[in-house]
Short mmCIF file of C-alpha atoms in Angstrom, two decimals:
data_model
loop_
_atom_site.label_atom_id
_atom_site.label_comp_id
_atom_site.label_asym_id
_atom_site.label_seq_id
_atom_site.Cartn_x
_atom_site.Cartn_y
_atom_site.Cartn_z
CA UNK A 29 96.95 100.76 35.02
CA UNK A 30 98.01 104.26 36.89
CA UNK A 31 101.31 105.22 36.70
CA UNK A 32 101.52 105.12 40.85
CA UNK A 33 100.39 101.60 40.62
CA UNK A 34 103.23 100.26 38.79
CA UNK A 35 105.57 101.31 40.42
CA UNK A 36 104.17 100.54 44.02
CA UNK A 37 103.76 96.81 42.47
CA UNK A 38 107.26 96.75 41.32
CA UNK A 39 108.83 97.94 44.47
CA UNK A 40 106.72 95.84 46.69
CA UNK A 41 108.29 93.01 45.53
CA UNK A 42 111.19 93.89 46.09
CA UNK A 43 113.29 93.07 43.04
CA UNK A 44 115.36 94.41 40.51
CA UNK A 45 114.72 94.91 36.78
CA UNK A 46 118.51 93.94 35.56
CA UNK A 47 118.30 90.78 36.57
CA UNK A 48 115.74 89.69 34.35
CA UNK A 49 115.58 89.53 30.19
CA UNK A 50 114.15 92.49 28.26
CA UNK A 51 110.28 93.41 28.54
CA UNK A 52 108.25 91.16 26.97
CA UNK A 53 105.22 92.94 25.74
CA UNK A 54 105.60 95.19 22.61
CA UNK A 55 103.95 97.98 23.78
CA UNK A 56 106.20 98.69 26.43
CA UNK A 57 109.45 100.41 24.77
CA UNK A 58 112.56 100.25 26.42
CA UNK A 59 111.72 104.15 26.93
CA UNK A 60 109.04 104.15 28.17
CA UNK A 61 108.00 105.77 31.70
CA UNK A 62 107.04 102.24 32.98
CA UNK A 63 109.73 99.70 31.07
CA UNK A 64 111.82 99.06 34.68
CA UNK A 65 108.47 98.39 36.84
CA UNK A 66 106.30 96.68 34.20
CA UNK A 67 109.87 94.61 33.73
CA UNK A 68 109.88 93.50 36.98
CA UNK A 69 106.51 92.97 37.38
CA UNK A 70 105.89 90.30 34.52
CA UNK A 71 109.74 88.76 35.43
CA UNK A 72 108.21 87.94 39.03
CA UNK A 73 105.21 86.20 37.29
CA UNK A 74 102.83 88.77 38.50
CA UNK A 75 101.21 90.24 35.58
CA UNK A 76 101.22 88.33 31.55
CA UNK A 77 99.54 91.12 29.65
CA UNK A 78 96.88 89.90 27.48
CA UNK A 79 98.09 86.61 25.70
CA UNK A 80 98.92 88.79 22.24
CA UNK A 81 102.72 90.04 23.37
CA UNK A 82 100.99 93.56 24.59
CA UNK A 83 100.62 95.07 28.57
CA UNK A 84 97.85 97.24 27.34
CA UNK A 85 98.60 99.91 29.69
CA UNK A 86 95.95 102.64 28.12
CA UNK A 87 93.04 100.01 28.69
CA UNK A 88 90.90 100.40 31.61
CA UNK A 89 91.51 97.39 33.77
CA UNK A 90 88.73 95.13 35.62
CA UNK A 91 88.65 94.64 39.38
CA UNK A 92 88.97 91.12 38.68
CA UNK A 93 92.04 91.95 36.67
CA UNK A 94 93.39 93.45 39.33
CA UNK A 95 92.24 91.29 41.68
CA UNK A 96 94.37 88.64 40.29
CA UNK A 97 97.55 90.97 40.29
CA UNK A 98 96.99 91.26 43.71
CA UNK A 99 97.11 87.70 44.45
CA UNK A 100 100.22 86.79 42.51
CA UNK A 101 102.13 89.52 44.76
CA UNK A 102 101.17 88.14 48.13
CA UNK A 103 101.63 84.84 46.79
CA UNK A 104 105.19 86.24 46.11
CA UNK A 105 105.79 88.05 49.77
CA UNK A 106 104.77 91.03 48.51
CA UNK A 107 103.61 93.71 50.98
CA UNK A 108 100.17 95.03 49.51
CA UNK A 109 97.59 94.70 52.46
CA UNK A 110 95.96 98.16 51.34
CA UNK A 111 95.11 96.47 47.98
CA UNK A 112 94.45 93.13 50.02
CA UNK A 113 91.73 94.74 51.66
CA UNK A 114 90.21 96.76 48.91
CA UNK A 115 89.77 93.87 46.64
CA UNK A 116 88.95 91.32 49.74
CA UNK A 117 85.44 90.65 47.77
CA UNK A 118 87.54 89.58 44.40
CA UNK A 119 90.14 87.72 46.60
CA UNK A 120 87.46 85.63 48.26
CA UNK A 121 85.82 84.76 44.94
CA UNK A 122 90.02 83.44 43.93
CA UNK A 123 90.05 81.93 46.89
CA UNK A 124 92.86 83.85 48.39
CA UNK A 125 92.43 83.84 52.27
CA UNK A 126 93.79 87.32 53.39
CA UNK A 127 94.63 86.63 57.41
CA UNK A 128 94.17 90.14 58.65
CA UNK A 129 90.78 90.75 56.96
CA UNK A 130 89.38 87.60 58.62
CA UNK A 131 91.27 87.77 62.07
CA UNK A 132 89.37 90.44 63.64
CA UNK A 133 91.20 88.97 66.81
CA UNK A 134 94.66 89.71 65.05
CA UNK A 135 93.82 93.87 66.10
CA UNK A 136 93.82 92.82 69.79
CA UNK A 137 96.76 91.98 71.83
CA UNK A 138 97.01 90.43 75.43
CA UNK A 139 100.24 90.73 77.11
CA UNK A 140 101.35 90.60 81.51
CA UNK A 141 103.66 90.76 83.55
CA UNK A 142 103.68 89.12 87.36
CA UNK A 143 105.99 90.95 90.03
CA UNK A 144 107.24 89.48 93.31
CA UNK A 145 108.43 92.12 95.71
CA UNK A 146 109.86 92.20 99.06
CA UNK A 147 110.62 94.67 101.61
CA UNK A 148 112.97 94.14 104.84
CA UNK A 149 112.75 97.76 106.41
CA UNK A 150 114.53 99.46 109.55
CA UNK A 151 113.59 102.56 111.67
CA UNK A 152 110.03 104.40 111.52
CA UNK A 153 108.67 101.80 109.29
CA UNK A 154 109.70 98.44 111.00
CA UNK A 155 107.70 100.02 114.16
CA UNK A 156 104.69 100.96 112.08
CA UNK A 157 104.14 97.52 110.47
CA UNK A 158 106.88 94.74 111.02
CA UNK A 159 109.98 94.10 109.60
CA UNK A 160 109.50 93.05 106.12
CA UNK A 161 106.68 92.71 103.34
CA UNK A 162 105.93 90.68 100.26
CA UNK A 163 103.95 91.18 97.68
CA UNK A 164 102.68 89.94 94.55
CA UNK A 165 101.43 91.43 91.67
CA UNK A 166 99.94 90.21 88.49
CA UNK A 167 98.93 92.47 85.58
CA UNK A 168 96.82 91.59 82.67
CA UNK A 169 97.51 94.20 79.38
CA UNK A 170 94.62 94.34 76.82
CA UNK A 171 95.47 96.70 73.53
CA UNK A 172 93.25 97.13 71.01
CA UNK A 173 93.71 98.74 67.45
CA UNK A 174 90.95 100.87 67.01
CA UNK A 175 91.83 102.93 63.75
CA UNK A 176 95.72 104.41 61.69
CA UNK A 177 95.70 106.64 64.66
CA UNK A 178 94.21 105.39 67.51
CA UNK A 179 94.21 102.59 69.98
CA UNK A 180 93.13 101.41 73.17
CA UNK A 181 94.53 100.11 76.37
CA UNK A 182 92.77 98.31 79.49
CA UNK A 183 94.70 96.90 82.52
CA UNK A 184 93.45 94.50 85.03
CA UNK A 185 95.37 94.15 88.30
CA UNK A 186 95.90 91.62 91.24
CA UNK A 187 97.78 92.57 94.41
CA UNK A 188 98.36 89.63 97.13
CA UNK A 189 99.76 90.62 100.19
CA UNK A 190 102.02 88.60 102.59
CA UNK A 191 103.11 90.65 105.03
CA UNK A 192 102.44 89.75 109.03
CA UNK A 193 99.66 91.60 109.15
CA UNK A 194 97.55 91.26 105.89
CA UNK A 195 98.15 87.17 105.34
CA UNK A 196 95.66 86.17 102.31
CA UNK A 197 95.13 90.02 101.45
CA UNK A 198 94.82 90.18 98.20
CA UNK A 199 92.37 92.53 95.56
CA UNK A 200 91.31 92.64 91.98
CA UNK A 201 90.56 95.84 89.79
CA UNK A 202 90.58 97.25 86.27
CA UNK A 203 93.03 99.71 86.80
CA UNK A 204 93.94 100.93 83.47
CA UNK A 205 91.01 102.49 80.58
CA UNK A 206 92.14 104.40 78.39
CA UNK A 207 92.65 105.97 74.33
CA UNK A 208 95.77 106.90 73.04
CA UNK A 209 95.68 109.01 69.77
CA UNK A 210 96.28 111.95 67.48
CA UNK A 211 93.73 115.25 66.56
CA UNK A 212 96.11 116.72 63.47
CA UNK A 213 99.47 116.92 65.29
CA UNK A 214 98.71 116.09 69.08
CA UNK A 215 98.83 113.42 70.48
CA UNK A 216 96.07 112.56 73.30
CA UNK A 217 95.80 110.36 76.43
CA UNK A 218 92.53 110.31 77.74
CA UNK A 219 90.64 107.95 80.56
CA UNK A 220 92.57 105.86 83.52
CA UNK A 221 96.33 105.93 82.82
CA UNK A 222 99.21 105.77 84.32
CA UNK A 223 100.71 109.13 85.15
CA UNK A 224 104.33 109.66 85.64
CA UNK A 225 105.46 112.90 86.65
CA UNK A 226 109.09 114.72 86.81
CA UNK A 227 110.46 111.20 86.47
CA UNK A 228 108.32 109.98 89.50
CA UNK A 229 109.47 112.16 92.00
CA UNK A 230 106.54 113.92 92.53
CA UNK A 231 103.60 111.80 91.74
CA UNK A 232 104.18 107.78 90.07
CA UNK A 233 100.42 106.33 90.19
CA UNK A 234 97.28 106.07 87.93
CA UNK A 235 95.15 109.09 86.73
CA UNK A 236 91.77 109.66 85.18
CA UNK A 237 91.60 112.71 82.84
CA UNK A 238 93.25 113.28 79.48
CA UNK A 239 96.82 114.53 78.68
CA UNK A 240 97.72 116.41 75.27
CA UNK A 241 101.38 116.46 73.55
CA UNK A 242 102.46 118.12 70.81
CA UNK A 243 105.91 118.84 69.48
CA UNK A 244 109.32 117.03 69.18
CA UNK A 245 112.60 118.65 69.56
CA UNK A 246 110.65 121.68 71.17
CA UNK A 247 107.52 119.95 73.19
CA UNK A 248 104.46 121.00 75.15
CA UNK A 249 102.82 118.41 77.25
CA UNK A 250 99.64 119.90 79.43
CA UNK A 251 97.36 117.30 81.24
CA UNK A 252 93.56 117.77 83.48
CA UNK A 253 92.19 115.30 85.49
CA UNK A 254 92.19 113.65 89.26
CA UNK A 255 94.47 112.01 90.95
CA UNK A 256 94.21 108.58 92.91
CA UNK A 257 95.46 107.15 96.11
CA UNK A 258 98.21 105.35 96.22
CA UNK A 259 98.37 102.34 98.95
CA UNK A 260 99.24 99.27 96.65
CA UNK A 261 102.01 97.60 98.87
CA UNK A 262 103.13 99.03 101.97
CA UNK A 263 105.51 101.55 100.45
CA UNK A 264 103.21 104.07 101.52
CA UNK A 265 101.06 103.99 103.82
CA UNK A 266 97.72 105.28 101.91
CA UNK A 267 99.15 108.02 100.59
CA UNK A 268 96.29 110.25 99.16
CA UNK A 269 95.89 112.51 96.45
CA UNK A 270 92.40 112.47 95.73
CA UNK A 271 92.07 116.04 94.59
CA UNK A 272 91.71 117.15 91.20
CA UNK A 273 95.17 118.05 89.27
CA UNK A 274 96.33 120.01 86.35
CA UNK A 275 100.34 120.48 85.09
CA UNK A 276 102.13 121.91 81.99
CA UNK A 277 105.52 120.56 81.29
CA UNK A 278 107.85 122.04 78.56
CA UNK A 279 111.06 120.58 77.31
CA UNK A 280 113.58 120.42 74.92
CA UNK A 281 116.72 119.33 74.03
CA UNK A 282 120.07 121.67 73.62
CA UNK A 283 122.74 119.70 71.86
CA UNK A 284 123.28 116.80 74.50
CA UNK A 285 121.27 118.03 77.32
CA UNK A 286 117.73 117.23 77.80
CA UNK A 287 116.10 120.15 79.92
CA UNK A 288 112.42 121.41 81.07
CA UNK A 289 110.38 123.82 83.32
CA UNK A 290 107.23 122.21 84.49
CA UNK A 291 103.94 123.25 86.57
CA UNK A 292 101.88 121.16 88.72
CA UNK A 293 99.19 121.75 90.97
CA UNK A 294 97.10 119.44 93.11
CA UNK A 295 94.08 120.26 95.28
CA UNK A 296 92.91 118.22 98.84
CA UNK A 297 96.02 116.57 99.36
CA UNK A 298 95.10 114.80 102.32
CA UNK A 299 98.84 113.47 103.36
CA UNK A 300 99.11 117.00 104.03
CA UNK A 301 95.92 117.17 106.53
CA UNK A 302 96.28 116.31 110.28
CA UNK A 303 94.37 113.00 110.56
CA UNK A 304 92.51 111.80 107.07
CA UNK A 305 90.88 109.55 109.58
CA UNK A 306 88.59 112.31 111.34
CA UNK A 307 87.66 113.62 107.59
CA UNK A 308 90.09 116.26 107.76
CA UNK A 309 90.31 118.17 104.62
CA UNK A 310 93.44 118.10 102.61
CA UNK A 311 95.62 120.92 101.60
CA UNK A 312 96.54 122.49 98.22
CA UNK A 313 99.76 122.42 96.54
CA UNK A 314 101.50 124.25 93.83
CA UNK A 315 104.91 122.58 92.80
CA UNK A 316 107.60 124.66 90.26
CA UNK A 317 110.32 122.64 88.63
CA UNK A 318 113.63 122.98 86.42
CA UNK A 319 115.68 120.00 85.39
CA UNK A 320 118.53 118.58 82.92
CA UNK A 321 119.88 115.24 81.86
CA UNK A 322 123.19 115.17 80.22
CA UNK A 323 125.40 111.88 78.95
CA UNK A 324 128.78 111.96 81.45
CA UNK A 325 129.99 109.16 78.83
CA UNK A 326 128.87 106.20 77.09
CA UNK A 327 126.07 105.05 78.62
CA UNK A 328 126.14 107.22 82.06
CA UNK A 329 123.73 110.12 82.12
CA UNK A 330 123.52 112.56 84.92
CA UNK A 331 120.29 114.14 85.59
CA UNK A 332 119.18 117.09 88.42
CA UNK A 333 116.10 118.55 88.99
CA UNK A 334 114.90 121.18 91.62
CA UNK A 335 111.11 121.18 92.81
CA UNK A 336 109.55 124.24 94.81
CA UNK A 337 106.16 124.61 96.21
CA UNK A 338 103.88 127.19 97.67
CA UNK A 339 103.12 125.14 100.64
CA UNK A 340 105.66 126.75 103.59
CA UNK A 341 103.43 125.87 106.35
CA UNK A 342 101.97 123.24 107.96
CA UNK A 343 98.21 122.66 109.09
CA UNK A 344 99.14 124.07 112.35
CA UNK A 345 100.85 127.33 110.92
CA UNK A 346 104.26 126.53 111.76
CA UNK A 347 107.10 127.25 109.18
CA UNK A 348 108.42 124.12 106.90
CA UNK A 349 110.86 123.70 104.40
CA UNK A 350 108.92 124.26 100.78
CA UNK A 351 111.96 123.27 97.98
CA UNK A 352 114.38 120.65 97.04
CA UNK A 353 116.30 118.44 94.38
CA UNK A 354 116.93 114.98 92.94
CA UNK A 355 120.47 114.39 91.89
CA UNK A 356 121.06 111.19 89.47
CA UNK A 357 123.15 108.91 88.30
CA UNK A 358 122.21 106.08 85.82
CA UNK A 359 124.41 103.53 84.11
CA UNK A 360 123.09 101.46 81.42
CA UNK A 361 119.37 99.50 81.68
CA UNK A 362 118.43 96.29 82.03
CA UNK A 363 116.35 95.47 78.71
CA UNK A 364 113.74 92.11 78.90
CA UNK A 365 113.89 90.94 75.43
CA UNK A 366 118.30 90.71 75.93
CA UNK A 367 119.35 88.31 78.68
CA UNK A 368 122.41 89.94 80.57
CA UNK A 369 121.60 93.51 80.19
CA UNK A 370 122.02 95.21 83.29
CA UNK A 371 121.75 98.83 84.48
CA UNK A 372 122.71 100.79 87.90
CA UNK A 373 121.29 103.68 88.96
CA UNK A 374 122.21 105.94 92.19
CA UNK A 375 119.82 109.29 93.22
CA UNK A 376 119.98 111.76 96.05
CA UNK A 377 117.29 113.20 97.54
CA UNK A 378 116.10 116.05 99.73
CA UNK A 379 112.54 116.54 99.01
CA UNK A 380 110.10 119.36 101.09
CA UNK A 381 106.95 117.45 101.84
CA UNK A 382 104.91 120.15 99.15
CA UNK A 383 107.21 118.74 96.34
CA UNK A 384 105.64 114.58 97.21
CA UNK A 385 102.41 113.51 96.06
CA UNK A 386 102.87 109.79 95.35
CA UNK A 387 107.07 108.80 95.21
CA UNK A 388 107.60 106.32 92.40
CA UNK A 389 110.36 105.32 94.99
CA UNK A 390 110.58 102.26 96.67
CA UNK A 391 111.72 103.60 99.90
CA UNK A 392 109.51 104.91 102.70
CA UNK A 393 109.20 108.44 100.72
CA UNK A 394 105.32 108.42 101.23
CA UNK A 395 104.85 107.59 104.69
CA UNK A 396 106.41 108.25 107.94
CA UNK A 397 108.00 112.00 107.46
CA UNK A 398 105.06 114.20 107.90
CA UNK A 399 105.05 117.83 106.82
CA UNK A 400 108.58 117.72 107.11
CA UNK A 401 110.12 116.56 103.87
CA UNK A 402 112.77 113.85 103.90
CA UNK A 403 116.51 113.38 102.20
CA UNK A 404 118.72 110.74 101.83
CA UNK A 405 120.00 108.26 99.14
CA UNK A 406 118.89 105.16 96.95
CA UNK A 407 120.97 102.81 95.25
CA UNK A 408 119.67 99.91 93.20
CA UNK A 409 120.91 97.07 90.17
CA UNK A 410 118.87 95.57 87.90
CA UNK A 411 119.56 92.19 85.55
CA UNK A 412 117.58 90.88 82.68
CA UNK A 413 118.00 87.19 83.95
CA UNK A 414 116.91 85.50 81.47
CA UNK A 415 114.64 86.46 78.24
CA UNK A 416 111.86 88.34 79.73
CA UNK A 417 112.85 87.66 83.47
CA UNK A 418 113.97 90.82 85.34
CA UNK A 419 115.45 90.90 88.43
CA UNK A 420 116.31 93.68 91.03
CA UNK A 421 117.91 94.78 93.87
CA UNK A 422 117.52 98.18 95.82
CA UNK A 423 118.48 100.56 99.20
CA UNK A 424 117.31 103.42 100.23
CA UNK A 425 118.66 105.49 103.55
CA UNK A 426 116.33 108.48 104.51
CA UNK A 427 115.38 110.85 107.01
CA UNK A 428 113.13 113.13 108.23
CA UNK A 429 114.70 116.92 106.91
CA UNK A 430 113.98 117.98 110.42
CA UNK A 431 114.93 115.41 112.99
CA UNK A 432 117.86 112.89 112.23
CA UNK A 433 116.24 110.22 114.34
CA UNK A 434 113.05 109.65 112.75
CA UNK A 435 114.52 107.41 109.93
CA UNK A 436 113.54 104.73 107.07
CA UNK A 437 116.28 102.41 105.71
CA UNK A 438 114.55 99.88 103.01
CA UNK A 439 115.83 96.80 100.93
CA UNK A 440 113.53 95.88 98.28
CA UNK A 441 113.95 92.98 95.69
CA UNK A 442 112.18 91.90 93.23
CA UNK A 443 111.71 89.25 89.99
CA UNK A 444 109.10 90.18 87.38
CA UNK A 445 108.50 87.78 84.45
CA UNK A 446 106.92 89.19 81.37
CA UNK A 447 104.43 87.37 78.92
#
């Protein structure tokens, strides 16, 4: 037996060699390299040497031998599933059933969630489409082990609308493909994922391409690909960003505060274009950003970012606003898994329309403001209600940057139960 494999055995099983009476095989001296592990071993009842008082620990050992060993520790709790699988043959011929080795299902997890969300809106939006909305959404998570390293995620969606004016509406998709993984040290996205960039403020919504990480205290995060539009529930109204993207964020963390510089570009951005309607092409955008999060105290983090982008005119040539910032405020987090966990969160916003691609907001942030930009303030509370049962409760107050009147005031709840 290798000197590695001892001691693995031993401290798999978690015990401790003083608690048992001295070794009983006589070639083992109480000097000897392995006297503590082999101790433990043959005190737990896994190994009994070979019926003449010796371990025989210079003999070359069977894979039945072993075989047996390797049944005696999982019979014991022991945590040897590399050995499990390696000797699966010998096992089988014991009779040991090893669950993971015949559970192929065991490597594939199905989780969900279903969301019910509604809207009661004022200003711009209440003209556009009615006073409220409700929505329901059910998601259906697939996860698959494929390797150590790699796995694989698919996500099939249901949206059912309620709302005045799309009664019965309702559509099914796969929305989510994709492999997560590592080549040496980075880590890789690649197919349909969801994409979640500078916290949502510029772009919350799926993405096909691939996205590459690699770092920790100092990290690089770079990801290709195209975005997708974004009309799932009346938020927006069919915001598009069909156009290819690209973006480079990096970030790292100074003592306490969390900071970054990110790039992001997006071509054909067709909430940008005069009527998408007529086939009117979209226009570029190249978006520059700086941010920091920093704990306040316990629990309360403030966080700030400032966007910029290269788009300072509109499709008509006139002059419009092309930077802005998110201020925040966060307090706690509901968790799902701890009933009565809560968390409040405040942010203020005054956003040039360049800087929006797809608002992870659940305000009015996609839809009524033009190429003007909009500002103004969201407030929301959300409660773990019971295990796995989240509810939450949100208002948002914004305006167009260039004319007060043209306004969007939105209270959204919602319950989501996970599974």
């Amino acid at each position: 037996m290798k000197k590695s494999l001892v001691l693995a055995m031993a401290m798999a099983l978690g015990v401790t060699a003083s608690a048992y009476a001295a070794n009983p095989f006589s070639d083992v001296p109480a000097g000897h390299w392995a006297y503590d592990s082999v101790n433990k071993l043959a005190a737990a009842g896994v190994i009994d040497g070979y019926g003449d008082a010796t371990f025989g620990g210079d003999k070359l050992m069977t894979r039945y031998e072993m075989a047996q060993i390797v049944a005696k520790a999982m019979a014991r709790g022991a945590n040897v599933d590399k050995l499990a699988a390696e000797f699966a043959d010998e096992l089988d011929t014991l009779g040991v059933r090893v669950a993971n080795l015949e559970k192929k299902a065991d490597n594939v997890k199905i989780t969900g969630e279903v969301r019910f969300r509604h809207f009661e809106y004022s200003g711009s939006k209440e003209k556009a489409n009615g006073n409220n909305s409700t929505v329901a959404r059910s998601r259906i998570y697939i996860n698959g082990q494929i390797n150590d390293t790699w796995s694989y995620t698919g996500m099939l969606e249901n949206i059912e609308k309620f709302s005045h004016n799309s009664v019965g509406e309702e559509d099914t998709s796969f929305q989510r493909a994709f492999v997560n993984g590592r080549l040496g040290g980075v880590k890789v996205t690649a197919g349909r994922y969801a994409e979640f960039l500078e916290d949502g403020n510029i772009y919350d919504h799926r993405a096909d391409g691939i996205v590459f990480s690699y770092g920790k205290d100092v990290n690089l995060t770079a990801g290709f690909g195209k975005a997708a539009n974004k009309a799932e529930s009346g938020t927006s109204a069919g915001t598009s960003a069909a156009g290819d993207m690209a973006y480079g964020v990096l970030s790292s963390k100074f003592g306490v505060i969390d900071a970054h510089v990110g790039y992001y570009k997006f071509d054909d951005v067709k909430k940008f274009g005069r009527d998408t309607s007529i086939g009117r092409e979209g226009q570029d955008t190249e978006i520059w950003t700086v941010g920091a999060a920093v704990p306040i105290v316990k629990d309360l983090k403030l966080s700030a970012v400032y966007l910029k982008s290269d788009l300072d005119k509109d499709y008509t040539g006139k002059s419009i606003d092309d930077d802005g910032y998110v201020i925040g405020l966060n307090w706690k987090g509901a968790k799902a898994a701890k009933a009565g966990s809560y968390g409040v969160w405040a942010r203020y916003y005054d956003q040039a329309a360049g800087t929006v691609i797809a608002h992870t907001m659940n305000g009015n942030a996609d839809g009524n403001f033009g190429t003007n930009g909009f500002k103004g303030y969201g407030v929301g509370l959300d409660v773990t209600l019971a295990k796995n049962i989240v509810g939450s409760v949100e208002w948002y107050d914004l305006e167009d940057k260039d004319n007060s009147s043209n306004t969007d005031r939105t209270l959204y709840s919602t319950v989501v139960f996970k599974f």
